[in-house]
Amino acid sequence: MTRRVIASFVALACLTACGGGGGKGSLPPAASAPQTKEIGTATFSLKLPGKNTMTKVRRPYYQSQATQGVGIDWTSSNPASPDYAAAISATCPGTLPAGVTSCSIDANGDTDYSFQLQIPGGTYDNFTVTTFDTGPVDCTQTGSCTFTGNELAQGQVAAPVAITAGASNTIPSLTFYGIPATVSFVAGPAQSHVVTYGGNLAVIGDMPQSFFVQAEDADGFLISSSDTGAPTITVTESAGDSPQHFTVASVSSNEYTLTAVDGSANATIDATATPGGTGLAAVTNAVTVTPVQELWTSQELGNLPDGIFGYPLYGGSSPGGAVDIYDDPIPNPLCNAVSTNCSFYNAAIDPSSKTIYATFINGSDDIPGVYAFTQESGTQGLVPQSSAAYNGAAGDDYDSMAIDSQHHGFLIDTDSGVVSLEAYSTASNGWSQITTSSAEALGTATSVAVAPTASNVPSALVGTVWVGLSGGGLLVYPAFSGTLTSTPATVSAGPTYAVGFDSAGDLWITDENDVYIYRVSGTATAPSISELGSASLADSPYIGASFGAAANQEMWFGEGVGLGEGFDFYQATCSSTCTIASSRGVLQPNVGSWAAFVTP
């Protein structure tokens, strides 16, 4: 919304001492009059823009609605105690104040005031017009009016003003400058990934993200950055905030982009609004920027719309409402044209490119595939790849998916009972199969996870691929280099339903009754796994359900099939051992809550 007040000054052929009236508008004290006491008449207009001519910036606020007073200075150095003062407003009053000859609202909804002021002849180095959110007080015929309210905008003449006594005078046009009181941080248009939460600027999910920084006046109205005279705004990460966690780049006069340097601690972003008018003070506001991980779920809902959904993890057991959605319409454009239903199952994120992948099955011909999605900064929702990143064959059934930091995708495929681990290149989001390996003789492969770069993962195990087996135990594969050769590993869990690593690098496993947490060590060909703790499950998870690991050793996983099912949340507190506490995750209670992952 526009914060600017526009003033124009029109010389009229008024050769007598017009206007004045009670209150100000008469001569200033003799001691302050320069050169001569003979009077010149200055006639000009002041326009308070209405809603039709205001620039709408995010919220329908208009500074003109707060303007209740105007002060005009030619000798005074204090705008709150000006040479002339009057009560005005965006809607014309019934009785005009002294010094105001007319008031009208034009076809655009703007309020136009005409002033006739008596000013002693002379040259004035400063001529300013200031608007206030209150009217003047303490006015008498011979006394001086004052303002106790807030200054909203100030107009200044660039050159000295000459008043010729006994004549009408042309006063140069004023440039008005918005007077900022605070600087606010707000999301960009349609931006759902930058929000104010707990007094902080929370950035949800992936970088970069856009946001606005805008100046506000003392009444909370925005000063439009597009206005002549708007403050100059600069945004930087605090110099005292070391290390620097974000970079801040200007997109336009009031829009900025945050890019993560690292995803660890919070950062302090400082915004400064510097007004252009002489003597107007700059204001600075600091805000803490908090990276917020995003929990993603894929849901297969039968005849209901399927899809993948992203929820911010602000902390605690309950995520916020979905900010990213791909909701499968019927028919689904991602499936073949003849399809009337497309079921989404597993989902994972490429830790390097941040591309999101989800497996689906075309309901009409039972052919599975993988689709790639990107999250656009400044918009809600996902942008799907126009065609499948990978189309499988009839009978294929993808039970689990994981992606390493080298753009390799791994799928557990159950094809007519023949279970295999398949490795793909995900270059350019178009998957191409590299190799496949049977699940060997220890049982049926159910789920797959990749060991991350994390504090509790030794370098020899970073990038290793871990496969859970419903017959019990695990298969461990070296970081992928073109072949798949596994080493078996035993754990205390029973039949493995799902495996996953938390952000600290500890391994989580569920069987049909319990959830376990393990510390991994050794090498890919000689892995060592030690149990740190366990807890009973609130509900049985899906076989093959993917885990989502949040920043503080949390895990989310999809529970059983049925109405009202959702995602369970588990959190570990670890030292030499771990205590695992659980509480029900509050998410969409729908059929088929399947897989979850969390943004890095």
Coordinates of C-alpha atoms in Angstrom, one line a residue:
M1 CA 0.0 0.0 0.0
T2 CA 1.3 3.4 -0.6
R3 CA 2.7 5.4 2.2
R4 CA 3.4 8.4 0.1
V5 CA 1.5 11.7 0.3
I6 CA 1.6 13.7 -2.9
A7 CA 1.7 17.5 -2.8
S8 CA 1.6 20.0 -5.6
F9 CA 1.7 23.7 -5.3
V10 CA -0.2 25.9 -7.7
A11 CA 0.3 29.7 -7.8
L12 CA -2.9 31.7 -7.9
A13 CA -3.4 35.4 -8.7
C14 CA -4.3 36.2 -5.2
L15 CA -2.8 39.6 -4.5
T16 CA -4.4 40.2 -1.1
A17 CA -3.8 38.6 2.3
C18 CA -6.2 35.6 1.9
G19 CA -7.1 32.8 4.4
G20 CA -5.3 32.9 7.7
G21 CA -8.2 32.7 10.0
G22 CA -8.0 31.5 13.6
G23 CA -5.1 29.4 14.8
K24 CA -2.0 29.2 12.7
G25 CA -1.8 30.7 9.2
S26 CA -1.2 34.1 10.6
L27 CA 2.2 35.7 10.9
P28 CA 4.9 33.8 12.9
P29 CA 6.5 35.6 15.8
A30 CA 8.4 38.8 14.7
A31 CA 11.7 37.4 15.8
S32 CA 11.5 34.5 13.4
A33 CA 10.4 36.5 10.3
P34 CA 13.3 36.9 7.8
Q35 CA 14.1 40.2 6.0
T36 CA 10.6 41.8 6.1
K37 CA 7.2 41.7 7.9
E38 CA 5.3 42.4 4.7
I39 CA 3.1 39.5 3.7
G40 CA 3.1 37.4 0.5
T41 CA 0.3 34.9 -0.2
A42 CA 1.2 31.3 -1.0
T43 CA -1.6 29.2 -2.4
F44 CA -1.1 25.4 -3.0
S45 CA -2.9 22.1 -2.9
L46 CA -2.2 18.9 -0.9
K47 CA -3.4 15.6 -2.2
L48 CA -4.0 12.6 0.1
P49 CA -4.2 9.6 -2.2
G50 CA -7.3 7.4 -1.9
K51 CA -7.6 3.6 -2.3
N52 CA -8.1 3.8 -6.1
T53 CA -4.7 5.3 -6.6
M54 CA -2.8 3.5 -3.9
T55 CA -0.4 0.7 -4.8
K56 CA -1.6 -2.4 -3.1
V57 CA 1.3 -4.3 -1.5
R58 CA 0.1 -7.5 0.1
R59 CA -2.4 -5.9 2.5
P60 CA -5.1 -3.2 1.9
Y61 CA -3.4 -0.6 4.1
Y62 CA -3.4 3.0 3.0
Q63 CA -1.5 5.8 4.7
S64 CA -4.1 8.3 3.8
Q65 CA -6.5 6.7 6.2
A66 CA -4.2 7.5 9.1
T67 CA -3.5 11.2 8.2
Q68 CA -5.3 13.5 10.7
G69 CA -3.0 16.6 10.6
V70 CA -0.6 18.6 8.6
G71 CA 2.1 21.0 9.7
I72 CA 3.9 23.4 7.4
D73 CA 7.2 25.0 8.2
W74 CA 9.1 27.9 6.7
T75 CA 11.0 29.1 9.7
S76 CA 10.5 26.4 12.4
S77 CA 13.1 23.7 12.7
N78 CA 10.7 21.4 14.7
P79 CA 8.0 19.8 12.6
A80 CA 6.0 19.1 15.7
S81 CA 5.8 22.8 16.4
P82 CA 5.4 24.2 12.9
D83 CA 4.6 27.7 11.5
Y84 CA 1.2 26.5 10.4
A85 CA -0.9 23.5 11.6
A86 CA -4.3 22.2 10.6
A87 CA -6.5 19.2 11.3
I88 CA -7.2 17.3 8.0
S89 CA -8.2 13.8 7.1
A90 CA -8.7 11.5 4.1
T91 CA -12.4 12.4 4.1
C92 CA -13.2 16.1 4.0
P93 CA -14.5 17.7 7.2
G94 CA -17.7 19.7 7.3
T95 CA -15.9 22.7 8.7
L96 CA -12.7 23.7 7.1
P97 CA -9.8 24.6 9.3
A98 CA -8.3 28.1 9.1
G99 CA -5.9 28.4 6.1
V100 CA -7.9 25.8 4.1
T101 CA -10.0 27.3 1.4
S102 CA -11.5 24.1 -0.1
C103 CA -11.6 20.3 0.3
S104 CA -13.0 17.8 -2.2
I105 CA -12.7 14.1 -3.2
D106 CA -12.0 13.7 -6.8
A107 CA -13.1 11.0 -9.3
N108 CA -10.2 8.7 -8.2
G109 CA -11.1 8.9 -4.5
D110 CA -8.3 11.2 -3.7
T111 CA -8.8 14.0 -1.1
D112 CA -7.6 17.4 -2.3
Y113 CA -7.0 20.3 0.1
S114 CA -6.4 23.9 -1.1
F115 CA -4.4 26.1 1.2
Q116 CA -3.9 29.8 1.3
L117 CA -1.1 30.9 3.7
Q118 CA 0.2 34.3 4.6
I119 CA 4.0 34.1 4.8
P120 CA 6.3 37.1 5.4
G121 CA 8.4 38.0 2.4
G122 CA 11.9 36.7 2.3
T123 CA 14.0 33.7 1.3
Y124 CA 13.5 30.5 3.3
D125 CA 16.2 27.8 3.3
N126 CA 13.8 25.1 4.4
F127 CA 10.1 24.7 3.5
T128 CA 8.6 21.4 4.7
V129 CA 5.2 19.9 4.9
T130 CA 4.7 17.1 7.4
T131 CA 1.7 14.8 7.9
F132 CA 0.7 13.4 11.3
D133 CA -1.7 10.8 12.6
T134 CA -3.2 13.3 15.0
G135 CA -4.5 16.8 14.7
P136 CA -2.7 19.8 16.3
V137 CA -3.3 20.7 19.9
D138 CA -2.8 23.9 22.1
C139 CA -3.8 26.2 19.3
T140 CA -4.7 29.9 20.1
Q141 CA -5.0 33.0 17.9
T142 CA -1.6 34.2 19.0
G143 CA 0.0 31.1 20.3
S144 CA 1.7 28.2 18.6
C145 CA 0.1 24.8 17.7
T146 CA 1.9 21.6 18.4
F147 CA 1.6 17.9 17.4
T148 CA 1.9 15.1 19.8
G149 CA 1.2 12.3 17.3
N150 CA 3.5 10.4 15.0
E151 CA 5.0 11.8 11.8
L152 CA 3.9 9.8 8.7
A153 CA 5.5 11.6 5.8
Q154 CA 7.5 14.7 5.1
G155 CA 7.8 16.8 1.9
Q156 CA 10.9 18.9 1.4
V157 CA 11.8 21.5 -1.3
A158 CA 15.1 21.0 -2.8
A159 CA 16.1 24.7 -3.1
P160 CA 15.4 27.8 -1.0
V161 CA 11.9 29.3 -1.4
A162 CA 11.6 33.0 -2.2
I163 CA 8.4 34.7 -1.0
T164 CA 7.7 38.1 -2.5
A165 CA 5.7 40.4 -0.2
G166 CA 2.4 41.7 -1.6
A167 CA 2.1 39.0 -4.3
S168 CA 1.2 35.5 -5.1
N169 CA 4.1 33.1 -5.1
T170 CA 4.9 29.9 -6.9
I171 CA 6.4 27.4 -4.5
P172 CA 8.4 24.6 -6.1
S173 CA 6.9 21.1 -6.0
L174 CA 7.7 19.0 -2.9
T175 CA 9.2 15.5 -2.8
F176 CA 7.6 13.5 0.0
Y177 CA 9.5 11.0 2.0
G178 CA 7.9 8.2 3.9
I179 CA 9.0 8.1 7.6
P180 CA 9.6 4.5 8.7
A181 CA 9.1 3.5 12.3
T182 CA 9.9 -0.2 11.8
V183 CA 11.0 -2.6 9.1
S184 CA 8.9 -5.8 8.7
F185 CA 9.8 -9.2 7.2
V186 CA 7.0 -10.8 5.2
A187 CA 6.6 -13.7 2.8
G188 CA 6.6 -13.0 -0.9
P189 CA 3.5 -13.3 -3.1
A190 CA 2.0 -16.8 -2.7
Q191 CA 5.0 -17.7 -0.6
S192 CA 4.2 -20.5 1.9
H193 CA 7.8 -21.4 2.7
V194 CA 8.8 -18.2 4.6
V195 CA 6.5 -17.6 7.6
T196 CA 6.7 -15.9 11.0
Y197 CA 6.7 -18.5 13.7
G198 CA 7.5 -17.9 17.4
G199 CA 8.8 -14.4 16.6
N200 CA 11.3 -15.7 14.1
L201 CA 11.4 -15.8 10.3
A202 CA 11.0 -19.5 9.7
V203 CA 12.2 -20.9 6.3
I204 CA 10.5 -24.2 5.5
G205 CA 12.2 -26.8 3.4
D206 CA 14.6 -26.1 0.6
M207 CA 16.6 -23.1 -0.4
P208 CA 16.6 -20.6 -1.9
Q209 CA 13.4 -18.9 -0.7
S210 CA 12.2 -15.4 -1.3
F211 CA 10.8 -12.8 1.2
F212 CA 9.9 -9.2 1.4
V213 CA 11.3 -6.5 3.7
Q214 CA 9.1 -3.4 3.8
A215 CA 9.1 -0.2 5.9
E216 CA 6.1 0.6 8.0
D217 CA 5.1 3.9 9.4
A218 CA 4.2 4.5 13.1
D219 CA 0.6 3.3 12.5
G220 CA 1.7 0.0 10.9
F221 CA 0.9 1.0 7.4
L222 CA 3.4 -0.1 4.7
I223 CA 5.4 2.5 2.8
S224 CA 5.3 1.3 -0.8
S225 CA 8.8 0.7 -2.2
S226 CA 7.5 1.9 -5.6
D227 CA 6.8 5.4 -4.3
T228 CA 9.0 8.4 -5.0
G229 CA 10.5 9.1 -1.6
A230 CA 10.2 5.6 -0.2
P231 CA 13.0 4.6 2.2
T232 CA 16.0 2.7 0.8
I233 CA 16.1 -0.8 2.4
T234 CA 19.1 -3.0 2.9
V235 CA 19.3 -6.5 4.3
T236 CA 22.3 -8.3 5.6
E237 CA 23.1 -11.2 7.9
S238 CA 24.5 -9.7 11.1
A239 CA 28.2 -9.2 11.1
G240 CA 28.3 -10.6 14.6
D241 CA 26.6 -13.8 13.6
S242 CA 29.5 -16.1 12.9
P243 CA 29.6 -18.4 11.0
Q244 CA 27.4 -16.9 8.3
H245 CA 24.5 -19.3 7.8
F246 CA 22.7 -17.5 4.9
T247 CA 23.5 -15.3 2.0
V248 CA 21.0 -12.5 1.3
A249 CA 20.6 -11.2 -2.3
S250 CA 18.4 -8.4 -3.5
V251 CA 15.8 -9.4 -6.1
S252 CA 14.1 -6.0 -6.3
S253 CA 13.6 -2.9 -4.2
N254 CA 12.0 -4.8 -1.4
E255 CA 12.3 -8.5 -2.3
Y256 CA 15.2 -10.7 -1.2
T257 CA 16.4 -14.3 -1.5
L258 CA 17.8 -16.3 1.4
T259 CA 20.3 -19.1 0.4
A260 CA 21.5 -21.5 3.0
V261 CA 25.3 -21.6 3.6
D262 CA 24.8 -24.3 6.1
G263 CA 21.7 -25.8 7.8
S264 CA 22.8 -25.8 11.3
A265 CA 22.0 -23.0 13.7
N266 CA 19.8 -19.9 13.4
A267 CA 21.0 -16.7 11.9
T268 CA 20.3 -13.0 12.5
I269 CA 19.1 -10.9 9.5
D270 CA 19.3 -7.2 9.9
A271 CA 17.1 -4.9 7.8
T272 CA 17.6 -1.1 7.7
A273 CA 15.2 1.4 6.2
T274 CA 16.9 4.7 5.4
P275 CA 14.5 7.6 4.5
G276 CA 15.6 10.0 1.8
G277 CA 14.6 13.2 3.5
T278 CA 17.1 15.4 5.3
G279 CA 17.3 14.8 9.0
L280 CA 15.0 11.7 8.9
A281 CA 16.4 8.9 11.0
A282 CA 17.0 5.3 9.7
V283 CA 15.5 2.4 11.5
T284 CA 16.9 -1.1 11.8
N285 CA 15.1 -4.3 12.8
A286 CA 16.8 -7.7 13.4
V287 CA 15.0 -11.0 13.1
T288 CA 16.2 -14.5 13.8
V289 CA 16.0 -16.8 10.7
T290 CA 15.3 -20.4 11.6
P291 CA 15.7 -23.3 9.1
V292 CA 12.7 -25.6 9.4
Q293 CA 12.8 -29.1 8.1
E294 CA 9.9 -30.4 6.0
L295 CA 8.3 -33.8 6.6
W296 CA 7.1 -35.4 3.4
T297 CA 4.5 -38.2 3.2
S298 CA 3.2 -40.2 0.3
Q299 CA -0.3 -41.5 0.6
E300 CA -2.1 -44.2 -1.3
L301 CA -5.8 -43.7 -0.6
G302 CA -7.7 -46.1 -2.8
N303 CA -10.4 -44.3 -4.7
L304 CA -9.6 -41.0 -2.9
P305 CA -7.0 -38.6 -4.3
D306 CA -3.5 -39.8 -3.7
G307 CA -0.5 -37.6 -3.5
I308 CA 2.6 -36.4 -1.6
F309 CA 2.3 -33.8 1.1
G310 CA 4.9 -31.6 2.8
Y311 CA 4.5 -30.4 6.5
P312 CA 6.8 -28.1 8.4
L313 CA 8.4 -29.5 11.5
Y314 CA 8.5 -26.5 13.8
G315 CA 9.4 -28.7 16.8
G316 CA 7.5 -31.1 19.1
S317 CA 5.4 -34.0 18.0
S318 CA 2.9 -32.2 15.7
P319 CA 3.9 -30.7 12.3
G320 CA 2.2 -27.7 10.9
G321 CA -0.4 -27.8 8.1
A322 CA 0.8 -28.9 4.7
V323 CA 2.6 -26.2 2.7
D324 CA 3.5 -28.3 -0.3
I325 CA 1.0 -30.6 -2.0
Y326 CA 0.8 -32.7 -5.1
D327 CA -2.7 -34.0 -4.9
D328 CA -3.5 -36.6 -7.5
P329 CA -6.5 -35.5 -9.6
I330 CA -8.7 -38.1 -11.2
P331 CA -7.9 -38.9 -14.0
N332 CA -4.2 -38.4 -13.1
P333 CA -2.2 -36.6 -15.8
L334 CA 1.0 -38.3 -14.5
C335 CA -0.3 -41.7 -15.4
N336 CA -1.3 -43.0 -18.8
A337 CA -4.2 -41.2 -20.5
V338 CA -6.6 -44.2 -19.9
S339 CA -5.9 -44.2 -16.1
T340 CA -8.6 -43.3 -13.6
N341 CA -6.5 -43.8 -10.6
C342 CA -2.8 -43.4 -9.8
S343 CA -1.6 -44.7 -6.4
F344 CA 1.5 -43.1 -4.8
Y345 CA 3.6 -45.2 -2.5
N346 CA 7.2 -44.4 -1.7
A347 CA 8.9 -41.0 -1.7
A348 CA 12.5 -39.8 -1.2
I349 CA 14.6 -36.7 -1.8
D350 CA 17.9 -36.4 -3.6
P351 CA 20.2 -34.8 -0.8
S352 CA 22.2 -33.0 -3.4
S353 CA 19.7 -31.6 -6.0
K354 CA 16.8 -31.5 -3.5
T355 CA 14.6 -33.2 -6.2
I356 CA 11.8 -35.1 -4.8
Y357 CA 10.9 -38.5 -6.3
A358 CA 7.8 -40.6 -5.7
T359 CA 6.8 -44.1 -6.9
F360 CA 3.4 -44.7 -8.3
I361 CA 1.3 -47.4 -9.9
N362 CA -1.0 -46.7 -12.8
G363 CA -4.3 -48.1 -11.6
S364 CA -5.5 -49.0 -15.1
D365 CA -2.7 -51.3 -16.2
D366 CA -0.8 -51.9 -12.9
I367 CA 2.4 -50.5 -14.4
P368 CA 4.6 -48.7 -11.8
G369 CA 6.9 -45.7 -12.3
V370 CA 8.8 -42.9 -10.7
Y371 CA 8.0 -39.2 -11.0
A372 CA 10.3 -36.3 -10.2
F373 CA 9.1 -33.1 -8.5
T374 CA 10.6 -29.7 -7.8
Q375 CA 9.7 -27.1 -5.2
E376 CA 9.5 -23.7 -6.7
S377 CA 10.5 -20.8 -4.5
G378 CA 7.7 -18.4 -3.9
T379 CA 4.9 -20.8 -4.8
Q380 CA 2.9 -23.4 -3.0
G381 CA 2.9 -26.9 -4.3
L382 CA 5.2 -29.0 -6.4
V383 CA 6.0 -29.0 -10.1
P384 CA 5.9 -32.5 -11.4
Q385 CA 8.0 -33.7 -14.3
S386 CA 5.8 -33.8 -17.4
S387 CA 6.6 -37.4 -18.1
A388 CA 7.7 -40.2 -15.8
A389 CA 11.3 -40.2 -14.8
Y390 CA 11.1 -44.0 -15.1
N391 CA 8.4 -46.4 -16.3
G392 CA 8.6 -49.9 -15.0
A393 CA 7.1 -53.1 -16.4
A394 CA 3.8 -54.7 -15.7
G395 CA 4.1 -56.7 -12.5
D396 CA 6.8 -54.6 -11.0
D397 CA 6.1 -53.4 -7.5
Y398 CA 8.3 -50.9 -5.8
D399 CA 8.3 -51.4 -2.0
S400 CA 10.9 -48.9 -1.0
M401 CA 13.2 -46.2 -2.4
A402 CA 16.3 -44.3 -1.3
I403 CA 18.7 -41.9 -3.0
D404 CA 22.4 -41.2 -2.2
S405 CA 24.2 -37.9 -2.6
Q406 CA 25.8 -39.0 -5.9
H407 CA 22.4 -39.1 -7.7
H408 CA 21.9 -42.8 -7.5
G409 CA 18.4 -44.1 -6.8
F410 CA 17.7 -47.5 -5.2
L411 CA 14.4 -49.4 -5.5
I412 CA 13.2 -52.6 -3.8
D413 CA 11.3 -54.3 -6.6
T414 CA 9.1 -57.3 -6.0
D415 CA 8.3 -58.7 -9.5
S416 CA 6.1 -61.8 -9.3
G417 CA 7.7 -62.8 -6.1
V418 CA 11.3 -62.3 -7.3
V419 CA 12.7 -59.6 -5.0
S420 CA 15.6 -57.5 -6.1
L421 CA 17.5 -54.3 -5.3
E422 CA 17.8 -52.1 -8.3
A423 CA 20.2 -49.2 -8.8
Y424 CA 19.6 -46.3 -11.1
S425 CA 21.2 -43.1 -12.3
T426 CA 19.0 -40.1 -11.6
A427 CA 20.8 -37.7 -13.8
S428 CA 18.5 -34.9 -15.1
N429 CA 15.6 -36.5 -13.2
G430 CA 15.3 -39.2 -15.9
W431 CA 16.1 -42.5 -14.3
S432 CA 18.1 -45.1 -16.1
Q433 CA 18.8 -48.5 -14.6
I434 CA 22.4 -49.4 -14.0
T435 CA 22.2 -52.8 -12.4
T436 CA 20.2 -55.1 -10.2
S437 CA 20.9 -57.6 -7.5
S438 CA 18.8 -60.4 -6.0
A439 CA 18.0 -60.0 -2.3
E440 CA 20.0 -63.2 -1.7
A441 CA 19.1 -66.0 0.6
L442 CA 18.4 -64.3 3.9
G443 CA 14.8 -63.5 3.3
T444 CA 12.6 -61.0 1.4
A445 CA 13.9 -57.4 1.0
T446 CA 11.5 -54.9 2.4
S447 CA 13.1 -51.5 2.6
V448 CA 16.3 -49.6 1.7
A449 CA 18.2 -46.7 3.3
V450 CA 21.5 -44.9 2.6
A451 CA 23.9 -44.0 5.4
P452 CA 24.3 -40.2 5.4
T453 CA 27.2 -38.0 6.2
A454 CA 26.6 -37.6 9.9
S455 CA 28.4 -37.5 13.3
N456 CA 27.7 -41.1 14.1
V457 CA 28.5 -42.6 10.7
P458 CA 32.2 -43.4 10.2
S459 CA 33.6 -42.3 6.9
A460 CA 33.9 -45.9 5.7
L461 CA 30.1 -46.3 5.9
V462 CA 29.0 -43.0 4.4
G463 CA 26.9 -43.8 1.3
T464 CA 26.5 -47.4 2.1
V465 CA 23.2 -49.0 1.2
W466 CA 21.2 -50.9 3.9
V467 CA 18.4 -53.3 3.0
G468 CA 16.0 -54.7 5.6
L469 CA 14.8 -58.3 5.3
S470 CA 11.4 -59.6 6.4
G471 CA 13.2 -62.9 7.3
G472 CA 15.3 -60.9 9.8
G473 CA 18.6 -59.1 9.5
L474 CA 20.1 -56.7 7.0
L475 CA 22.2 -56.6 3.9
V476 CA 24.9 -53.9 3.7
Y477 CA 26.2 -52.7 0.3
P478 CA 29.3 -50.5 -0.2
A479 CA 28.8 -47.0 -1.4
F480 CA 27.6 -47.5 -5.0
S481 CA 30.2 -47.6 -7.7
G482 CA 28.4 -49.6 -10.4
T483 CA 27.9 -53.0 -8.7
L484 CA 25.8 -54.4 -5.9
T485 CA 27.6 -56.9 -3.6
S486 CA 26.3 -57.2 -0.1
T487 CA 27.4 -58.3 3.4
P488 CA 24.8 -59.7 5.8
A489 CA 24.4 -58.2 9.2
T490 CA 22.3 -59.3 12.2
V491 CA 20.2 -57.2 14.5
S492 CA 18.0 -57.8 17.5
A493 CA 14.9 -56.8 15.7
G494 CA 12.6 -59.4 14.3
P495 CA 11.3 -59.4 10.7
T496 CA 12.4 -56.0 9.4
Y497 CA 9.6 -53.8 8.2
A498 CA 11.5 -50.5 7.6
V499 CA 15.0 -49.1 8.0
G500 CA 16.3 -45.6 8.1
F501 CA 19.0 -43.3 9.5
D502 CA 18.4 -40.2 11.6
S503 CA 20.3 -37.0 11.2
A504 CA 22.9 -38.1 13.8
G505 CA 23.6 -41.2 11.7
D506 CA 22.0 -43.8 14.0
L507 CA 20.1 -46.6 12.4
W508 CA 16.4 -47.1 13.1
I509 CA 14.6 -50.4 12.4
T510 CA 11.0 -51.5 13.0
D511 CA 9.6 -54.9 13.1
E512 CA 5.9 -55.6 13.5
N513 CA 6.0 -54.9 17.3
D514 CA 8.9 -52.6 18.2
V515 CA 11.1 -49.8 17.0
Y516 CA 14.9 -50.1 17.6
I517 CA 17.9 -47.7 17.4
Y518 CA 21.4 -48.8 16.6
R519 CA 24.9 -47.3 16.4
V520 CA 26.8 -48.4 13.3
S521 CA 30.5 -48.8 12.9
G522 CA 33.1 -50.8 11.0
T523 CA 33.2 -51.0 7.2
A524 CA 30.8 -52.0 4.4
T525 CA 32.4 -55.4 4.3
A526 CA 32.6 -55.8 8.1
P527 CA 29.8 -53.8 9.5
S528 CA 29.2 -53.6 13.3
I529 CA 25.8 -52.8 14.7
S530 CA 25.1 -52.3 18.4
E531 CA 21.6 -51.7 19.9
L532 CA 21.1 -48.4 21.9
G533 CA 17.5 -48.7 22.8
S534 CA 14.0 -49.8 21.8
A535 CA 10.3 -49.1 22.4
S536 CA 7.0 -50.8 21.7
L537 CA 5.2 -49.6 18.6
A538 CA 1.9 -47.7 18.8
D539 CA 0.8 -49.3 15.5
S540 CA 2.3 -51.7 13.1
P541 CA 4.0 -50.0 10.3
Y542 CA 3.8 -50.8 6.6
I543 CA 6.3 -53.3 5.3
G544 CA 8.7 -51.2 3.3
A545 CA 7.7 -47.9 4.8
S546 CA 10.4 -45.3 4.5
F547 CA 11.5 -43.4 7.5
G548 CA 11.7 -39.6 7.8
A549 CA 14.6 -38.4 10.0
A550 CA 14.4 -34.9 11.6
A551 CA 17.2 -32.8 13.0
N552 CA 17.1 -34.0 16.6
Q553 CA 17.1 -37.8 16.3
E554 CA 13.5 -38.1 15.4
M555 CA 11.8 -40.6 13.2
W556 CA 8.5 -40.6 11.4
F557 CA 7.0 -43.6 9.7
G558 CA 3.7 -44.6 8.1
E559 CA 1.5 -46.9 10.2
G560 CA -1.0 -49.6 9.2
V561 CA -3.8 -49.4 6.6
G562 CA -7.2 -48.2 7.5
L563 CA -9.3 -45.1 8.1
G564 CA -7.8 -42.8 10.7
E565 CA -4.2 -44.1 10.2
G566 CA -1.4 -41.6 9.8
F567 CA 2.2 -41.2 10.8
D568 CA 3.8 -42.1 14.1
F569 CA 6.6 -40.0 15.6
Y570 CA 9.5 -41.3 17.7
Q571 CA 12.3 -39.4 19.4
A572 CA 15.5 -40.8 20.9
T573 CA 17.4 -39.3 23.8
C574 CA 20.8 -40.9 23.7
S575 CA 24.1 -41.0 25.6
S576 CA 25.6 -44.5 26.1
T577 CA 22.1 -45.8 25.6
C578 CA 18.9 -44.4 24.1
T579 CA 15.5 -43.9 25.5
I580 CA 12.8 -43.8 22.8
A581 CA 9.6 -41.9 23.5
S582 CA 6.7 -41.9 21.1
S583 CA 3.6 -39.7 20.5
R584 CA 1.1 -39.8 17.7
G585 CA 1.9 -37.6 14.8
V586 CA -1.0 -35.3 13.9
L587 CA -1.3 -35.6 10.2
Q588 CA -4.1 -36.2 7.7
P589 CA -6.0 -39.3 9.0
N590 CA -6.5 -41.1 5.7
V591 CA -6.2 -44.6 4.3
G592 CA -2.8 -45.8 3.3
S593 CA -0.3 -43.5 5.1
W594 CA 2.8 -45.0 3.6
A595 CA 6.2 -43.4 3.5
A596 CA 7.9 -40.4 5.0
F597 CA 11.1 -38.5 4.6
V598 CA 12.5 -35.2 5.9
T599 CA 14.3 -32.5 3.9
P600 CA 18.1 -32.5 4.7

